[in-house]
PDB file of C-alpha atoms in Angstrom:
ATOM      1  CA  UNK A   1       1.822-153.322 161.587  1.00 57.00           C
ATOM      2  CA  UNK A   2      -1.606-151.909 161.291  1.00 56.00           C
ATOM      3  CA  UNK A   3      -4.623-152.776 163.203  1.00 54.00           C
ATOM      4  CA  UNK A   4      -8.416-152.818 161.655  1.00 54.00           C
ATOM      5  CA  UNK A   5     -11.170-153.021 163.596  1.00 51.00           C
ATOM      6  CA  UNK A   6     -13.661-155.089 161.723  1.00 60.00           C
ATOM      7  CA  UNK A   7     -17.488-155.299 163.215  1.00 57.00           C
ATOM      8  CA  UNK A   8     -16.802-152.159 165.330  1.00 53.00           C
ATOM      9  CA  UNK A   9     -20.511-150.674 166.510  1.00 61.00           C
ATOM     10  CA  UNK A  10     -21.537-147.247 167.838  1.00 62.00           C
ATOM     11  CA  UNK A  11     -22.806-147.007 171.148  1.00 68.00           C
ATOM     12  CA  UNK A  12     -26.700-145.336 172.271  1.00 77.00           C
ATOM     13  CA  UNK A  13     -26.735-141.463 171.767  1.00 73.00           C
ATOM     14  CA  UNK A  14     -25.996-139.358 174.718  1.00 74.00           C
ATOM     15  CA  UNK A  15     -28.508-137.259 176.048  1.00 82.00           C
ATOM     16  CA  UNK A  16     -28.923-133.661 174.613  1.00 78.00           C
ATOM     17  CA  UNK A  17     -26.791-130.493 176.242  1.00 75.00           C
ATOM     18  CA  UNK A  18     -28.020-127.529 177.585  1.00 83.00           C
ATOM     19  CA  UNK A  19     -29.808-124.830 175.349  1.00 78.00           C
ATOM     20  CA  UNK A  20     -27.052-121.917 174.516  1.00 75.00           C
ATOM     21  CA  UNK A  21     -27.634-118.416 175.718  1.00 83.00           C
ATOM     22  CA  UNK A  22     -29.931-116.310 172.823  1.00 78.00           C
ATOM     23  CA  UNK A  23     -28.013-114.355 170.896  1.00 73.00           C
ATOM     24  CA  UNK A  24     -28.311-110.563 170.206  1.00 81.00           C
ATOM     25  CA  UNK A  25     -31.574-108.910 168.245  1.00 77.00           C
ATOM     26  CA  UNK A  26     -30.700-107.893 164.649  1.00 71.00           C
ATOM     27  CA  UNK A  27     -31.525-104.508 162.990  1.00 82.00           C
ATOM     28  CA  UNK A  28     -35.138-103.635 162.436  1.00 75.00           C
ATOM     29  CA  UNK A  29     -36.064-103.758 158.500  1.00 71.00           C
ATOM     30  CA  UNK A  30     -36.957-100.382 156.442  1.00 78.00           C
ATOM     31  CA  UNK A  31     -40.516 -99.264 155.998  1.00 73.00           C
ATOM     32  CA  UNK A  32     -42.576-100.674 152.966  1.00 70.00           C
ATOM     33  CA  UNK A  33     -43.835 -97.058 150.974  1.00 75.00           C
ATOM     34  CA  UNK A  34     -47.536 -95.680 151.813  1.00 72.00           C
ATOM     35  CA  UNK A  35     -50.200 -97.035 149.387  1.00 71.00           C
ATOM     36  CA  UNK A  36     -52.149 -95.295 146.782  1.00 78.00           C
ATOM     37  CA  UNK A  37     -54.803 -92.605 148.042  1.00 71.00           C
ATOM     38  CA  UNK A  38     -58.409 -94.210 147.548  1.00 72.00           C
ATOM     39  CA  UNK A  39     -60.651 -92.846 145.054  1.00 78.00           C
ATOM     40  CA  UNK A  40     -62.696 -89.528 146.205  1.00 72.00           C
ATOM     41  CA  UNK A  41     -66.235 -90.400 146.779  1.00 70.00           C
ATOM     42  CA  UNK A  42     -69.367 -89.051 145.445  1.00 79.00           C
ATOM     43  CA  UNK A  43     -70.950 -85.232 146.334  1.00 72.00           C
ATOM     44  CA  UNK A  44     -73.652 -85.066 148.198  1.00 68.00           C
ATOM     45  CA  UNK A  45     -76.841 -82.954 146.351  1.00 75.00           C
ATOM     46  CA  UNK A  46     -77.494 -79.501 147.268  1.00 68.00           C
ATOM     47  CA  UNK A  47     -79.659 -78.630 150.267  1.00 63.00           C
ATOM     48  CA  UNK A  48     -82.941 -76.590 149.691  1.00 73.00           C
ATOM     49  CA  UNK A  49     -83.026 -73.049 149.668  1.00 63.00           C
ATOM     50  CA  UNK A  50     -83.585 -71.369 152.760  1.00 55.00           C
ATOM     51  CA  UNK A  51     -86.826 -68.876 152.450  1.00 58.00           C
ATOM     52  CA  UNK A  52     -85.609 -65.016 151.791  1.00 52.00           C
ATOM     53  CA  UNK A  53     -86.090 -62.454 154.710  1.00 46.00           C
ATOM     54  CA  UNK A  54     -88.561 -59.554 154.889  1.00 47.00           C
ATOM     55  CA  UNK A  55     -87.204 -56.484 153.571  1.00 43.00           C
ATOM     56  CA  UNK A  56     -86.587 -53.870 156.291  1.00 40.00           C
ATOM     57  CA  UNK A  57     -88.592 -50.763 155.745  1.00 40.00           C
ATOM     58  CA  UNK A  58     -86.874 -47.448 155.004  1.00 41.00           C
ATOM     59  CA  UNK A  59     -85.491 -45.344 157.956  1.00 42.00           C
ATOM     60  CA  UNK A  60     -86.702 -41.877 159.166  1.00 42.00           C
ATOM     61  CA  UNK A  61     -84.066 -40.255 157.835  1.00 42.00           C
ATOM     62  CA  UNK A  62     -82.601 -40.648 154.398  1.00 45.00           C
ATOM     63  CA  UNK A  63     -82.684 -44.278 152.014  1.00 47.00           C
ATOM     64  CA  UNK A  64     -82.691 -47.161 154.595  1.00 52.00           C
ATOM     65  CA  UNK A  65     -82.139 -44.378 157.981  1.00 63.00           C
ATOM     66  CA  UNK A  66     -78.772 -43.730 156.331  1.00 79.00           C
ATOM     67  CA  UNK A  67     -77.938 -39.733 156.771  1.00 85.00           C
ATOM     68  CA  UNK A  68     -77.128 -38.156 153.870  1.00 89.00           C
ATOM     69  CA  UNK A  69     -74.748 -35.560 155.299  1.00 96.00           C
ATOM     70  CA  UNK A  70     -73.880 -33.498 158.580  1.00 97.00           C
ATOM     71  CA  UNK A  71     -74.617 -29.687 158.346  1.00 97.00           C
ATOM     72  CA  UNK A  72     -72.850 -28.059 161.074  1.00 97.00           C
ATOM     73  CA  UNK A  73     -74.713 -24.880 162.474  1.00 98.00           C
ATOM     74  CA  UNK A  74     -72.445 -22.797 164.764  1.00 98.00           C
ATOM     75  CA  UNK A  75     -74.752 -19.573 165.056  1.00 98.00           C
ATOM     76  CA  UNK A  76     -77.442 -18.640 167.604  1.00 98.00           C
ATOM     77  CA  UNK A  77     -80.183 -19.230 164.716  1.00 98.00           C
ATOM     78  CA  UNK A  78     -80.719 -21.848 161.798  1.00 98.00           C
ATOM     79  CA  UNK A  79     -83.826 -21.682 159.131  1.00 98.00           C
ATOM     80  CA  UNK A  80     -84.478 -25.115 157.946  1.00 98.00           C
ATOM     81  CA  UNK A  81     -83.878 -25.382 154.194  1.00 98.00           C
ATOM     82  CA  UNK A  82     -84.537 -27.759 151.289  1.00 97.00           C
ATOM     83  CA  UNK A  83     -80.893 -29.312 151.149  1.00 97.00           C
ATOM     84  CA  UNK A  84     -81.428 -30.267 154.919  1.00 97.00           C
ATOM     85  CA  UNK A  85     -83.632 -33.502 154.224  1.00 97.00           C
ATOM     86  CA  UNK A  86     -82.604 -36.312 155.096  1.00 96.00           C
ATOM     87  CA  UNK A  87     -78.879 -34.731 156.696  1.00 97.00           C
ATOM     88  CA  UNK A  88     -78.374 -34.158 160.451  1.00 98.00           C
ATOM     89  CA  UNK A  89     -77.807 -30.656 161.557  1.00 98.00           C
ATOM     90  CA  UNK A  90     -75.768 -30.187 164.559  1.00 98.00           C
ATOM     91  CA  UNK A  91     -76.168 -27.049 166.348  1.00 98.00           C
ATOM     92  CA  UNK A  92     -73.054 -25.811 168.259  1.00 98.00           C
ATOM     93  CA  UNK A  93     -72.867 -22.805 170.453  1.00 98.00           C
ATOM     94  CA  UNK A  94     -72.660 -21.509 174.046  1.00 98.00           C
ATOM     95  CA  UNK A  95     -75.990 -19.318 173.674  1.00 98.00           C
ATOM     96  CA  UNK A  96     -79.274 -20.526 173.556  1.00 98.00           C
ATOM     97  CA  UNK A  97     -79.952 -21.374 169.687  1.00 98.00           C
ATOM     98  CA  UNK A  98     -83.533 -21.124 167.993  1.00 98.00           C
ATOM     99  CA  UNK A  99     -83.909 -24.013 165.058  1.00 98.00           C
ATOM    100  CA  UNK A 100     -87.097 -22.423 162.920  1.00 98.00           C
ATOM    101  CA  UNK A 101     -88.978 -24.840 160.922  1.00 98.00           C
ATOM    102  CA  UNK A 102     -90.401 -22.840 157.700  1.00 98.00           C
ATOM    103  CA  UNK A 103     -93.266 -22.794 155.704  1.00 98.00           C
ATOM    104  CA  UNK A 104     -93.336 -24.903 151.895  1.00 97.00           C
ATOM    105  CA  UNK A 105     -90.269 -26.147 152.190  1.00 97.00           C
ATOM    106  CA  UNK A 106     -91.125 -29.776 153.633  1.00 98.00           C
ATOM    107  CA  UNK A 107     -93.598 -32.084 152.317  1.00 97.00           C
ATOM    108  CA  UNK A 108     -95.252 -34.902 153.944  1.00 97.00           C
ATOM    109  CA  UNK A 109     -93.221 -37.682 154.826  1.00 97.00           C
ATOM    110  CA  UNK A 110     -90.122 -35.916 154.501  1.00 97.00           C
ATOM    111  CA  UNK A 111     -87.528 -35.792 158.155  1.00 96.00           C
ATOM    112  CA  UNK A 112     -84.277 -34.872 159.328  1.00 97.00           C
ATOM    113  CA  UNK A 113     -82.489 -35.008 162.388  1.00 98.00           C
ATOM    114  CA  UNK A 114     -81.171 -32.438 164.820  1.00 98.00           C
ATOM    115  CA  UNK A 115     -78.638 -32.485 167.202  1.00 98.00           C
ATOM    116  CA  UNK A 116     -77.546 -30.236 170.188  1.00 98.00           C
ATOM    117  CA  UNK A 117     -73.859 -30.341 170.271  1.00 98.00           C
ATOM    118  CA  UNK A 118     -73.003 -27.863 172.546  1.00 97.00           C
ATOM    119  CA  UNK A 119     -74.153 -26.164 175.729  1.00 97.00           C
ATOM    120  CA  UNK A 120     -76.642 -23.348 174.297  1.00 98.00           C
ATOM    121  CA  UNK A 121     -80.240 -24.955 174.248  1.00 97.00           C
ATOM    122  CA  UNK A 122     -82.261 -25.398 171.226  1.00 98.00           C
ATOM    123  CA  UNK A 123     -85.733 -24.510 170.990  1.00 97.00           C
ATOM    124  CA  UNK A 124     -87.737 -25.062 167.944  1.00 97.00           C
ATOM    125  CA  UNK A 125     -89.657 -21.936 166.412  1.00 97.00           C
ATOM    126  CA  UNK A 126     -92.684 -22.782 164.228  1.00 97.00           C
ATOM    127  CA  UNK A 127     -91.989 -20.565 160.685  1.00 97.00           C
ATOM    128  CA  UNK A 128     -95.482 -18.300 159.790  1.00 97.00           C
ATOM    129  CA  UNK A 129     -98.477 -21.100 158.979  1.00 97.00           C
ATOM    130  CA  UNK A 130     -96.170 -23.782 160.404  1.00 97.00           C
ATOM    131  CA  UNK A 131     -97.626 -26.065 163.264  1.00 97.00           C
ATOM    132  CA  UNK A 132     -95.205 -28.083 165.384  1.00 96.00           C
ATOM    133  CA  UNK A 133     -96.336 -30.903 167.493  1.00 96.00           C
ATOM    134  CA  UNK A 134     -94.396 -32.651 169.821  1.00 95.00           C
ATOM    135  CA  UNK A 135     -94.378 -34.161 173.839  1.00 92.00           C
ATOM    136  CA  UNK A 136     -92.915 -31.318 175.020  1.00 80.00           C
ATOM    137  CA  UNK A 137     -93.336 -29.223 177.714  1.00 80.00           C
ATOM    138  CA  UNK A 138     -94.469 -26.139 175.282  1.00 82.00           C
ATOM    139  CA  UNK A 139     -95.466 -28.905 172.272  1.00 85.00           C
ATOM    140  CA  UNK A 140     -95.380 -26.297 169.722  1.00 89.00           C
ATOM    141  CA  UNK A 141     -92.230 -25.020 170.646  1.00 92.00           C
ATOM    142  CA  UNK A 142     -89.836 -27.890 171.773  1.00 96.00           C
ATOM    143  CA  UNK A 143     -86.691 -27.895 173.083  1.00 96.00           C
ATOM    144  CA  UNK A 144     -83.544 -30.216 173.204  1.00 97.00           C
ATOM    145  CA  UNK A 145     -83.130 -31.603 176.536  1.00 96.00           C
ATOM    146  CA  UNK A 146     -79.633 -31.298 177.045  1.00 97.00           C
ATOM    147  CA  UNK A 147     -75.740 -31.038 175.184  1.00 98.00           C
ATOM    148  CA  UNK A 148     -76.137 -33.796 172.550  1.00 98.00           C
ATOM    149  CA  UNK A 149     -79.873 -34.619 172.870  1.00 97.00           C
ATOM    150  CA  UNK A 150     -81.270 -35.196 169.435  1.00 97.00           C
ATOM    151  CA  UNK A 151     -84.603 -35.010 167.608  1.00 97.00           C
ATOM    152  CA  UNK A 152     -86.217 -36.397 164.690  1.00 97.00           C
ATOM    153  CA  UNK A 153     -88.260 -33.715 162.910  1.00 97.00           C
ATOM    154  CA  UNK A 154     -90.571 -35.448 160.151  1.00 97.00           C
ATOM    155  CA  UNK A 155     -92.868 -33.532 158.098  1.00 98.00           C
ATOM    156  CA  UNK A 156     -96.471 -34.949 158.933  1.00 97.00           C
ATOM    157  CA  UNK A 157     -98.678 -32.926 155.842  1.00 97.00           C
ATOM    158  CA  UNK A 158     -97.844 -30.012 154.366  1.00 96.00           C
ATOM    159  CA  UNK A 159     -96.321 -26.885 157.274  1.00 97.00           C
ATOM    160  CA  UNK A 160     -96.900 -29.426 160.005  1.00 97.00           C
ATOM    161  CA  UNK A 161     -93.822 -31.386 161.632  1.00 97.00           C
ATOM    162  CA  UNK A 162     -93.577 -33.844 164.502  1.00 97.00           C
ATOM    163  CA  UNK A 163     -90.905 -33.594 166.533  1.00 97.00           C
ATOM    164  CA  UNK A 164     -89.993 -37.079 168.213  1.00 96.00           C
ATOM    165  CA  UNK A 165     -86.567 -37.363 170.386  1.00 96.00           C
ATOM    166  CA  UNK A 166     -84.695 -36.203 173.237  1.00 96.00           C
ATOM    167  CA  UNK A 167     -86.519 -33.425 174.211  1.00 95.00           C
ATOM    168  CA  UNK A 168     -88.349 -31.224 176.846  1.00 93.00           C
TER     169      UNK A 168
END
């Protein structure tokens, strides 16, 4: 025997449940690939010219104050000679040393220096016609001051020499 129900309705829905707990966080995506570099923009123009420098003038001693060379005098007494222009001599010894500056060898404008390297002093000895001038205490016959006092010993006209420096 089997039983139908016939006309059978559903009752009102029942209210809704409680939400579920949330469940866990899934893996983080890859990276989308870096873009295209821009273009490179324009260069700027060119600034002006800056205005050139003076032109330093030309040294006591040698092309631009350079020294040309180093004559070492170990000896009690030196003559000046051509081949000394524009070098510095250095005078080395224990005794006093006399530096003489001779006659026609110089001309105006030319110089050299001098330098007292060791303990002997130098004193400068005017060559026959030659005048020396200098702020020394004997101007015409000046002396280095001390061990490695130097001098600057420019020919003003022809047999006549300032002497300029370190000296007594």
């Amino acid at each position: 025997m089997s039983i139908s129900l016939i006309g059978v309705t559903s009752g009102p829905t029942g209210p809704t449940g409680p939400t579920g707990p949330t469940g866990p966080t899934g893996p983080t995506g890859t990276t989308g690939g870096t873009g295209t570099a821009g273009a490179v923009g324009v260069t700027g123009s060119t600034g002006p010219t800056g205005a050139t420098g003076a032109t330093g003038a030309t040294g006591s001693s040698g092309p631009g104050g350079a020294i040309l060379a180093i004559n070492t005098q170990t000896g009690t007494t030196y003559t000046l000679v051509a081949g000394d222009l524009n070098d510095l001599v250095t005078l080395n010894n224990a005794g006093a040393i006399t530096l003489t500056l001779p006659p026609s060898v110089f001309s105006a404008n030319d110089s050299l220096t001098i330098a007292q390297i060791g303990v002997g002093q130098v004193t400068l000895s005017q060559g026959a016609g030659v005048t020396i001038n200098s702020t020394g205490a004997t101007s015409t016959a000046p002396k280095l001051r001390a061990r490695y006092s130097s001098a600057t010993v420019i020919c003003t006209a022809a047999n006549t020499f300032l002497v300029a420096g370190d000296i007594s």
